[in-house]
GROMACS .gro file of C-alpha atoms in nm:
model
  353
    1UNK     CA    1  -2.009  -6.502  -0.902
    2UNK     CA    2  -2.214  -6.237  -1.033
    3UNK     CA    3  -2.326  -6.267  -1.357
    4UNK     CA    4  -2.599  -6.005  -1.359
    5UNK     CA    5  -2.356  -5.774  -1.194
    6UNK     CA    6  -2.369  -5.558  -1.539
    7UNK     CA    7  -2.764  -5.504  -1.537
    8UNK     CA    8  -2.820  -5.162  -1.428
    9UNK     CA    9  -3.128  -5.194  -1.245
   10UNK     CA   10  -3.260  -5.432  -0.950
   11UNK     CA   11  -3.613  -5.504  -1.064
   12UNK     CA   12  -3.454  -5.579  -1.439
   13UNK     CA   13  -3.245  -5.837  -1.257
   14UNK     CA   14  -3.548  -5.966  -1.082
   15UNK     CA   15  -3.705  -5.980  -1.380
   16UNK     CA   16  -3.462  -6.128  -1.549
   17UNK     CA   17  -3.479  -6.431  -1.251
   18UNK     CA   18  -3.806  -6.532  -1.292
   19UNK     CA   19  -3.801  -6.525  -1.705
   20UNK     CA   20  -3.526  -6.761  -1.580
   21UNK     CA   21  -3.763  -6.981  -1.386
   22UNK     CA   22  -4.032  -6.972  -1.632
   23UNK     CA   23  -3.829  -7.066  -1.848
   24UNK     CA   24  -3.646  -7.376  -1.764
   25UNK     CA   25  -3.953  -7.486  -1.679
   26UNK     CA   26  -4.117  -7.493  -1.996
   27UNK     CA   27  -3.772  -7.686  -2.138
   28UNK     CA   28  -3.803  -7.960  -1.879
   29UNK     CA   29  -4.156  -8.002  -1.945
   30UNK     CA   30  -4.094  -8.072  -2.293
   31UNK     CA   31  -3.777  -8.274  -2.303
   32UNK     CA   32  -3.999  -8.462  -2.002
   33UNK     CA   33  -4.256  -8.528  -2.195
   34UNK     CA   34  -4.059  -8.662  -2.535
   35UNK     CA   35  -3.837  -8.883  -2.298
   36UNK     CA   36  -4.174  -8.999  -2.146
   37UNK     CA   37  -4.128  -8.902  -1.792
   38UNK     CA   38  -4.375  -8.925  -1.581
   39UNK     CA   39  -4.597  -8.582  -1.538
   40UNK     CA   40  -4.552  -8.581  -1.163
   41UNK     CA   41  -4.204  -8.556  -1.183
   42UNK     CA   42  -4.161  -8.299  -1.425
   43UNK     CA   43  -4.271  -8.037  -1.201
   44UNK     CA   44  -3.990  -8.136  -0.944
   45UNK     CA   45  -3.710  -8.203  -1.184
   46UNK     CA   46  -3.846  -7.813  -1.332
   47UNK     CA   47  -3.847  -7.675  -1.003
   48UNK     CA   48  -3.508  -7.806  -0.874
   49UNK     CA   49  -3.360  -7.673  -1.204
   50UNK     CA   50  -3.506  -7.342  -1.177
   51UNK     CA   51  -3.431  -7.341  -0.828
   52UNK     CA   52  -3.038  -7.345  -0.862
   53UNK     CA   53  -3.015  -7.098  -1.181
   54UNK     CA   54  -3.188  -6.859  -0.954
   55UNK     CA   55  -2.994  -6.889  -0.672
   56UNK     CA   56  -2.656  -6.893  -0.915
   57UNK     CA   57  -2.821  -6.500  -1.016
   58UNK     CA   58  -2.981  -6.394  -0.672
   59UNK     CA   59  -2.619  -6.447  -0.477
   60UNK     CA   60  -2.488  -6.220  -0.715
   61UNK     CA   61  -2.762  -5.966  -0.619
   62UNK     CA   62  -2.788  -6.064  -0.277
   63UNK     CA   63  -2.403  -6.088  -0.182
   64UNK     CA   64  -2.280  -5.753  -0.198
   65UNK     CA   65  -2.601  -5.653   0.076
   66UNK     CA   66  -2.473  -5.929   0.279
   67UNK     CA   67  -2.093  -5.803   0.306
   68UNK     CA   68  -2.199  -5.469   0.355
   69UNK     CA   69  -2.382  -5.595   0.677
   70UNK     CA   70  -2.081  -5.773   0.813
   71UNK     CA   71  -1.877  -5.488   0.718
   72UNK     CA   72  -2.085  -5.261   0.963
   73UNK     CA   73  -2.129  -5.501   1.185
   74UNK     CA   74  -1.676  -5.469   1.216
   75UNK     CA   75  -1.682  -5.081   1.141
   76UNK     CA   76  -1.910  -5.110   1.491
   77UNK     CA   77  -1.672  -5.282   1.659
   78UNK     CA   78  -1.398  -4.993   1.588
   79UNK     CA   79  -1.298  -5.137   1.242
   80UNK     CA   80  -1.271  -4.854   1.019
   81UNK     CA   81  -1.079  -4.951   0.721
   82UNK     CA   82  -1.370  -5.211   0.558
   83UNK     CA   83  -1.456  -5.187   0.210
   84UNK     CA   84  -1.685  -5.351   0.018
   85UNK     CA   85  -1.720  -5.477  -0.344
   86UNK     CA   86  -1.847  -5.179  -0.620
   87UNK     CA   87  -1.870  -5.388  -0.905
   88UNK     CA   88  -2.257  -5.392  -0.936
   89UNK     CA   89  -2.426  -5.125  -1.165
   90UNK     CA   90  -2.756  -5.149  -1.020
   91UNK     CA   91  -2.932  -4.954  -0.734
   92UNK     CA   92  -2.697  -5.192  -0.461
   93UNK     CA   93  -2.436  -5.077  -0.649
   94UNK     CA   94  -2.479  -4.745  -0.624
   95UNK     CA   95  -2.542  -4.825  -0.174
   96UNK     CA   96  -2.170  -5.019  -0.179
   97UNK     CA   97  -2.037  -4.684  -0.302
   98UNK     CA   98  -2.209  -4.505  -0.089
   99UNK     CA   99  -2.072  -4.718   0.173
  100UNK     CA  100  -1.762  -4.671   0.077
  101UNK     CA  101  -1.741  -4.320   0.086
  102UNK     CA  102  -1.857  -4.345   0.417
  103UNK     CA  103  -1.614  -4.555   0.548
  104UNK     CA  104  -1.394  -4.345   0.375
  105UNK     CA  105  -1.549  -4.043   0.570
  106UNK     CA  106  -1.537  -4.157   0.857
  107UNK     CA  107  -1.176  -4.281   0.894
  108UNK     CA  108  -1.050  -3.964   0.812
  109UNK     CA  109  -1.301  -3.830   1.098
  110UNK     CA  110  -1.106  -4.065   1.269
  111UNK     CA  111  -0.753  -3.987   1.172
  112UNK     CA  112  -0.863  -3.596   1.243
  113UNK     CA  113  -0.969  -3.641   1.558
  114UNK     CA  114  -0.623  -3.829   1.649
  115UNK     CA  115  -0.429  -3.595   1.526
  116UNK     CA  116  -0.639  -3.313   1.675
  117UNK     CA  117  -0.592  -3.445   2.021
  118UNK     CA  118  -0.226  -3.511   1.977
  119UNK     CA  119  -0.179  -3.137   1.826
  120UNK     CA  120  -0.394  -2.998   2.097
  121UNK     CA  121  -0.224  -3.163   2.330
  122UNK     CA  122   0.107  -3.044   2.206
  123UNK     CA  123   0.039  -2.715   2.167
  124UNK     CA  124  -0.133  -2.686   2.601
  125UNK     CA  125   0.215  -2.880   2.678
  126UNK     CA  126   0.413  -2.651   2.558
  127UNK     CA  127   0.327  -2.333   2.793
  128UNK     CA  128   0.189  -2.594   3.057
  129UNK     CA  129   0.566  -2.713   3.120
  130UNK     CA  130   0.690  -2.324   3.087
  131UNK     CA  131   0.467  -2.192   3.330
  132UNK     CA  132   0.547  -2.511   3.585
  133UNK     CA  133   0.975  -2.409   3.552
  134UNK     CA  134   0.920  -2.093   3.675
  135UNK     CA  135   0.698  -2.164   3.962
  136UNK     CA  136   0.901  -2.451   4.058
  137UNK     CA  137   1.199  -2.202   4.011
  138UNK     CA  138   0.988  -1.910   4.209
  139UNK     CA  139   0.864  -2.149   4.508
  140UNK     CA  140   1.186  -2.309   4.526
  141UNK     CA  141   1.422  -1.950   4.524
  142UNK     CA  142   1.644  -2.029   4.226
  143UNK     CA  143   1.441  -1.719   4.030
  144UNK     CA  144   1.336  -1.384   4.211
  145UNK     CA  145   1.004  -1.249   4.089
  146UNK     CA  146   1.176  -0.993   3.844
  147UNK     CA  147   0.931  -0.761   3.591
  148UNK     CA  148   1.082  -0.933   3.351
  149UNK     CA  149   1.029  -1.327   3.473
  150UNK     CA  150   0.676  -1.228   3.517
  151UNK     CA  151   0.590  -1.079   3.153
  152UNK     CA  152   0.724  -1.421   3.029
  153UNK     CA  153   0.484  -1.621   3.273
  154UNK     CA  154   0.200  -1.394   3.180
  155UNK     CA  155   0.277  -1.402   2.734
  156UNK     CA  156   0.236  -1.765   2.871
  157UNK     CA  157  -0.101  -1.763   2.997
  158UNK     CA  158  -0.175  -1.559   2.685
  159UNK     CA  159  -0.089  -1.835   2.514
  160UNK     CA  160  -0.324  -2.064   2.646
  161UNK     CA  161  -0.529  -1.822   2.640
  162UNK     CA  162  -0.571  -1.788   2.247
  163UNK     CA  163  -0.548  -2.141   2.205
  164UNK     CA  164  -0.849  -2.225   2.422
  165UNK     CA  165  -1.048  -1.907   2.282
  166UNK     CA  166  -0.979  -2.059   1.930
  167UNK     CA  167  -0.997  -2.429   1.988
  168UNK     CA  168  -1.405  -2.266   2.109
  169UNK     CA  169  -1.416  -2.071   1.826
  170UNK     CA  170  -1.369  -2.336   1.562
  171UNK     CA  171  -1.605  -2.513   1.777
  172UNK     CA  172  -1.916  -2.338   1.729
  173UNK     CA  173  -1.803  -2.254   1.365
  174UNK     CA  174  -1.796  -2.642   1.246
  175UNK     CA  175  -2.141  -2.688   1.451
  176UNK     CA  176  -2.311  -2.410   1.262
  177UNK     CA  177  -2.415  -2.242   1.619
  178UNK     CA  178  -2.265  -1.922   1.486
  179UNK     CA  179  -2.468  -1.592   1.470
  180UNK     CA  180  -2.349  -1.341   1.190
  181UNK     CA  181  -2.433  -0.946   1.248
  182UNK     CA  182  -2.400  -0.808   0.931
  183UNK     CA  183  -2.400  -0.418   0.892
  184UNK     CA  184  -2.282  -0.224   0.600
  185UNK     CA  185  -1.859  -0.273   0.703
  186UNK     CA  186  -1.636   0.040   0.583
  187UNK     CA  187  -1.355  -0.193   0.432
  188UNK     CA  188  -1.086   0.113   0.441
  189UNK     CA  189  -1.140   0.125   0.833
  190UNK     CA  190  -1.168  -0.241   0.879
  191UNK     CA  191  -0.815  -0.252   0.724
  192UNK     CA  192  -0.626   0.056   0.892
  193UNK     CA  193  -0.819  -0.055   1.212
  194UNK     CA  194  -0.618  -0.436   1.169
  195UNK     CA  195  -0.301  -0.273   1.076
  196UNK     CA  196  -0.308  -0.017   1.355
  197UNK     CA  197  -0.341  -0.348   1.570
  198UNK     CA  198  -0.053  -0.521   1.429
  199UNK     CA  199   0.154  -0.238   1.484
  200UNK     CA  200   0.150  -0.227   1.817
  201UNK     CA  201   0.246  -0.647   1.865
  202UNK     CA  202   0.537  -0.517   1.569
  203UNK     CA  203   0.661  -0.188   1.579
  204UNK     CA  204   0.935  -0.237   1.333
  205UNK     CA  205   0.744  -0.369   1.013
  206UNK     CA  206   0.622  -0.169   0.752
  207UNK     CA  207   0.269  -0.219   0.758
  208UNK     CA  208   0.042  -0.033   0.480
  209UNK     CA  209  -0.320  -0.018   0.366
  210UNK     CA  210  -0.459   0.038   0.048
  211UNK     CA  211  -0.830   0.103  -0.044
  212UNK     CA  212  -1.045   0.393  -0.134
  213UNK     CA  213  -1.260   0.522   0.108
  214UNK     CA  214  -1.595   0.472  -0.009
  215UNK     CA  215  -1.532   0.101  -0.034
  216UNK     CA  216  -1.814  -0.141   0.176
  217UNK     CA  217  -1.944  -0.457   0.239
  218UNK     CA  218  -2.206  -0.634   0.440
  219UNK     CA  219  -2.072  -0.875   0.715
  220UNK     CA  220  -2.003  -0.924   1.091
  221UNK     CA  221  -1.741  -0.661   1.117
  222UNK     CA  222  -1.594  -0.856   1.457
  223UNK     CA  223  -1.594  -1.166   1.269
  224UNK     CA  224  -1.446  -0.985   0.979
  225UNK     CA  225  -1.143  -0.833   1.147
  226UNK     CA  226  -1.125  -1.122   1.276
  227UNK     CA  227  -1.056  -1.332   0.935
  228UNK     CA  228  -0.818  -0.980   0.845
  229UNK     CA  229  -0.595  -0.993   1.163
  230UNK     CA  230  -0.493  -1.390   1.139
  231UNK     CA  231  -0.422  -1.310   0.777
  232UNK     CA  232  -0.190  -1.014   0.901
  233UNK     CA  233  -0.091  -1.213   1.234
  234UNK     CA  234   0.035  -1.493   0.994
  235UNK     CA  235   0.253  -1.276   0.727
  236UNK     CA  236   0.431  -1.101   1.048
  237UNK     CA  237   0.509  -1.426   1.182
  238UNK     CA  238   0.634  -1.603   0.850
  239UNK     CA  239   0.753  -1.358   0.669
  240UNK     CA  240   1.035  -1.139   0.947
  241UNK     CA  241   1.184  -0.826   0.797
  242UNK     CA  242   0.958  -0.791   0.553
  243UNK     CA  243   0.646  -0.537   0.466
  244UNK     CA  244   0.253  -0.594   0.513
  245UNK     CA  245   0.022  -0.475   0.249
  246UNK     CA  246  -0.344  -0.498   0.324
  247UNK     CA  247  -0.534  -0.417  -0.028
  248UNK     CA  248  -0.917  -0.363  -0.010
  249UNK     CA  249  -1.103  -0.323  -0.392
  250UNK     CA  250  -1.432  -0.391  -0.584
  251UNK     CA  251  -1.389  -0.762  -0.766
  252UNK     CA  252  -1.725  -0.748  -0.889
  253UNK     CA  253  -2.001  -0.820  -0.758
  254UNK     CA  254  -1.761  -0.959  -0.423
  255UNK     CA  255  -1.469  -0.678  -0.232
  256UNK     CA  256  -1.210  -0.877  -0.267
  257UNK     CA  257  -0.954  -0.827   0.074
  258UNK     CA  258  -0.567  -0.943   0.027
  259UNK     CA  259  -0.275  -0.960   0.247
  260UNK     CA  260   0.074  -1.008   0.066
  261UNK     CA  261   0.386  -0.980   0.195
  262UNK     CA  262   0.751  -1.039   0.057
  263UNK     CA  263   0.825  -1.361   0.240
  264UNK     CA  264   0.949  -1.711   0.142
  265UNK     CA  265   0.617  -1.762  -0.003
  266UNK     CA  266   0.364  -2.054  -0.050
  267UNK     CA  267   0.572  -2.410  -0.093
  268UNK     CA  268   0.281  -2.614  -0.177
  269UNK     CA  269  -0.075  -2.489  -0.208
  270UNK     CA  270  -0.314  -2.644  -0.070
  271UNK     CA  271  -0.263  -2.712   0.310
  272UNK     CA  272  -0.255  -2.369   0.518
  273UNK     CA  273  -0.619  -2.317   0.600
  274UNK     CA  274  -0.584  -2.674   0.761
  275UNK     CA  275  -0.541  -2.738   1.183
  276UNK     CA  276  -0.264  -2.763   1.289
  277UNK     CA  277  -0.081  -2.803   0.997
  278UNK     CA  278   0.275  -2.694   0.893
  279UNK     CA  279   0.548  -2.800   0.598
  280UNK     CA  280   0.663  -3.093   0.832
  281UNK     CA  281   0.315  -3.234   0.933
  282UNK     CA  282   0.402  -3.189   1.287
  283UNK     CA  283   0.238  -2.957   1.547
  284UNK     CA  284   0.358  -2.613   1.461
  285UNK     CA  285   0.512  -2.349   1.655
  286UNK     CA  286   0.515  -2.014   1.755
  287UNK     CA  287   0.138  -1.989   1.653
  288UNK     CA  288  -0.127  -2.250   1.739
  289UNK     CA  289  -0.221  -2.332   1.374
  290UNK     CA  290  -0.545  -2.320   1.392
  291UNK     CA  291  -0.600  -1.924   1.309
  292UNK     CA  292  -0.599  -1.965   0.916
  293UNK     CA  293  -0.855  -2.314   0.980
  294UNK     CA  294  -1.120  -2.050   1.148
  295UNK     CA  295  -1.063  -1.752   0.867
  296UNK     CA  296  -1.143  -2.005   0.645
  297UNK     CA  297  -1.487  -2.095   0.836
  298UNK     CA  298  -1.589  -1.753   0.868
  299UNK     CA  299  -1.498  -1.702   0.513
  300UNK     CA  300  -1.698  -1.962   0.393
  301UNK     CA  301  -2.019  -1.820   0.652
  302UNK     CA  302  -1.998  -1.504   0.451
  303UNK     CA  303  -2.057  -1.693   0.202
  304UNK     CA  304  -1.772  -1.609   0.046
  305UNK     CA  305  -1.393  -1.699  -0.099
  306UNK     CA  306  -1.052  -1.724   0.107
  307UNK     CA  307  -0.711  -1.845  -0.149
  308UNK     CA  308  -0.354  -1.808  -0.175
  309UNK     CA  309  -0.269  -1.643  -0.496
  310UNK     CA  310  -0.004  -1.848  -0.638
  311UNK     CA  311   0.004  -1.637  -0.946
  312UNK     CA  312   0.002  -1.271  -0.748
  313UNK     CA  313   0.358  -1.143  -0.683
  314UNK     CA  314   0.670  -1.282  -0.506
  315UNK     CA  315   0.593  -1.364  -0.136
  316UNK     CA  316   0.255  -1.461   0.037
  317UNK     CA  317  -0.057  -1.332  -0.114
  318UNK     CA  318  -0.374  -1.444   0.050
  319UNK     CA  319  -0.720  -1.308  -0.100
  320UNK     CA  320  -1.079  -1.270   0.042
  321UNK     CA  321  -1.341  -1.246  -0.172
  322UNK     CA  322  -1.690  -1.162   0.028
  323UNK     CA  323  -2.039  -1.108  -0.140
  324UNK     CA  324  -2.211  -0.753  -0.187
  325UNK     CA  325  -2.531  -0.741  -0.171
  326UNK     CA  326  -2.717  -0.465  -0.295
  327UNK     CA  327  -2.866  -0.365  -0.010
  328UNK     CA  328  -2.547  -0.266   0.115
  329UNK     CA  329  -2.516   0.067   0.012
  330UNK     CA  330  -2.685   0.169   0.314
  331UNK     CA  331  -2.590   0.031   0.680
  332UNK     CA  332  -2.907  -0.074   0.880
  333UNK     CA  333  -2.748  -0.394   1.131
  334UNK     CA  334  -2.950  -0.694   1.147
  335UNK     CA  335  -2.850  -1.075   1.270
  336UNK     CA  336  -2.840  -1.378   1.106
  337UNK     CA  337  -2.817  -1.763   1.201
  338UNK     CA  338  -2.600  -1.920   0.945
  339UNK     CA  339  -2.571  -2.300   0.981
  340UNK     CA  340  -2.391  -2.574   0.798
  341UNK     CA  341  -2.073  -2.384   0.649
  342UNK     CA  342  -1.954  -2.505   0.372
  343UNK     CA  343  -1.584  -2.751   0.345
  344UNK     CA  344  -1.295  -2.589   0.505
  345UNK     CA  345  -1.039  -2.502   0.221
  346UNK     CA  346  -0.710  -2.539   0.187
  347UNK     CA  347  -0.355  -2.397   0.080
  348UNK     CA  348   0.020  -2.468   0.288
  349UNK     CA  349   0.252  -2.241   0.381
  350UNK     CA  350   0.577  -2.361   0.659
  351UNK     CA  351   0.373  -2.293   0.929
  352UNK     CA  352   0.000  -2.171   1.002
  353UNK     CA  353  -0.212  -1.975   1.280
   0.00000   0.00000   0.00000
């Protein structure tokens, strides 16, 4: 029973309780005088009635606090599903709402941690199992150490190395322990370098670059290269046979870089930058499922934005926008520590790297 829940201030509630107590005392004294109640008994009766009414009013003010204390103890014991009543309109109600928000965040972090462990275990198990099977065959003499076999084993070790590197990258980015080495980066040269690397791994793919020669942006060249390379690798993996186009162009006070393919496109724009995500919710196949999440964090560190353009041409069209400070007209590298990246953006494709 919370009769003062609609009152928007704890101070006002306390004032109401005091006024009620004083009013009860006055009424009881007046009635007692008219009924001839002994003068020593009137204060006793007034105090008893006032305490009873104040107890009812105070219970509504303090019960949310007791509820939160009990819920906090349960959460400390591992139950992350605890929630408290948010009906009060005062500061205690604000505290209850903040408590529920915290509880939901903690539950989400727990689920994310569980999913992360499960997905990392899956991604590590696949190449490790393949390596173990090949090594057992070599030891047992079932297979001979042919160049093709050694090449396959090397690819598995590279896959393990990529996963470990990406996990370390993601850990550093999320903790904010990243130093960006900003300098004036020539956008066309950057896109050409990414395209040249992509052609080495996919020589049969048509990878084009379209960007003006004088377009520059202030950014960490290695990290920006990593972002675009992840987007291109994602297009090559999920749009087989499709040409890939890398665009660079000024966009107001930003520079826009985009990667476009003519593959199946985006199924549900909203989740492609989540770690280890794919359409069926299971661990990804082919890629580690971390590349796009890392790309989103790096763009956030540059105070830019990354999005899947659902209104663009057919296929997958991912746009990265990096702000262009005025000093980018002169190339003078400097270092700056960036802490506290913004929230990871989301979008979705059949699988993400």
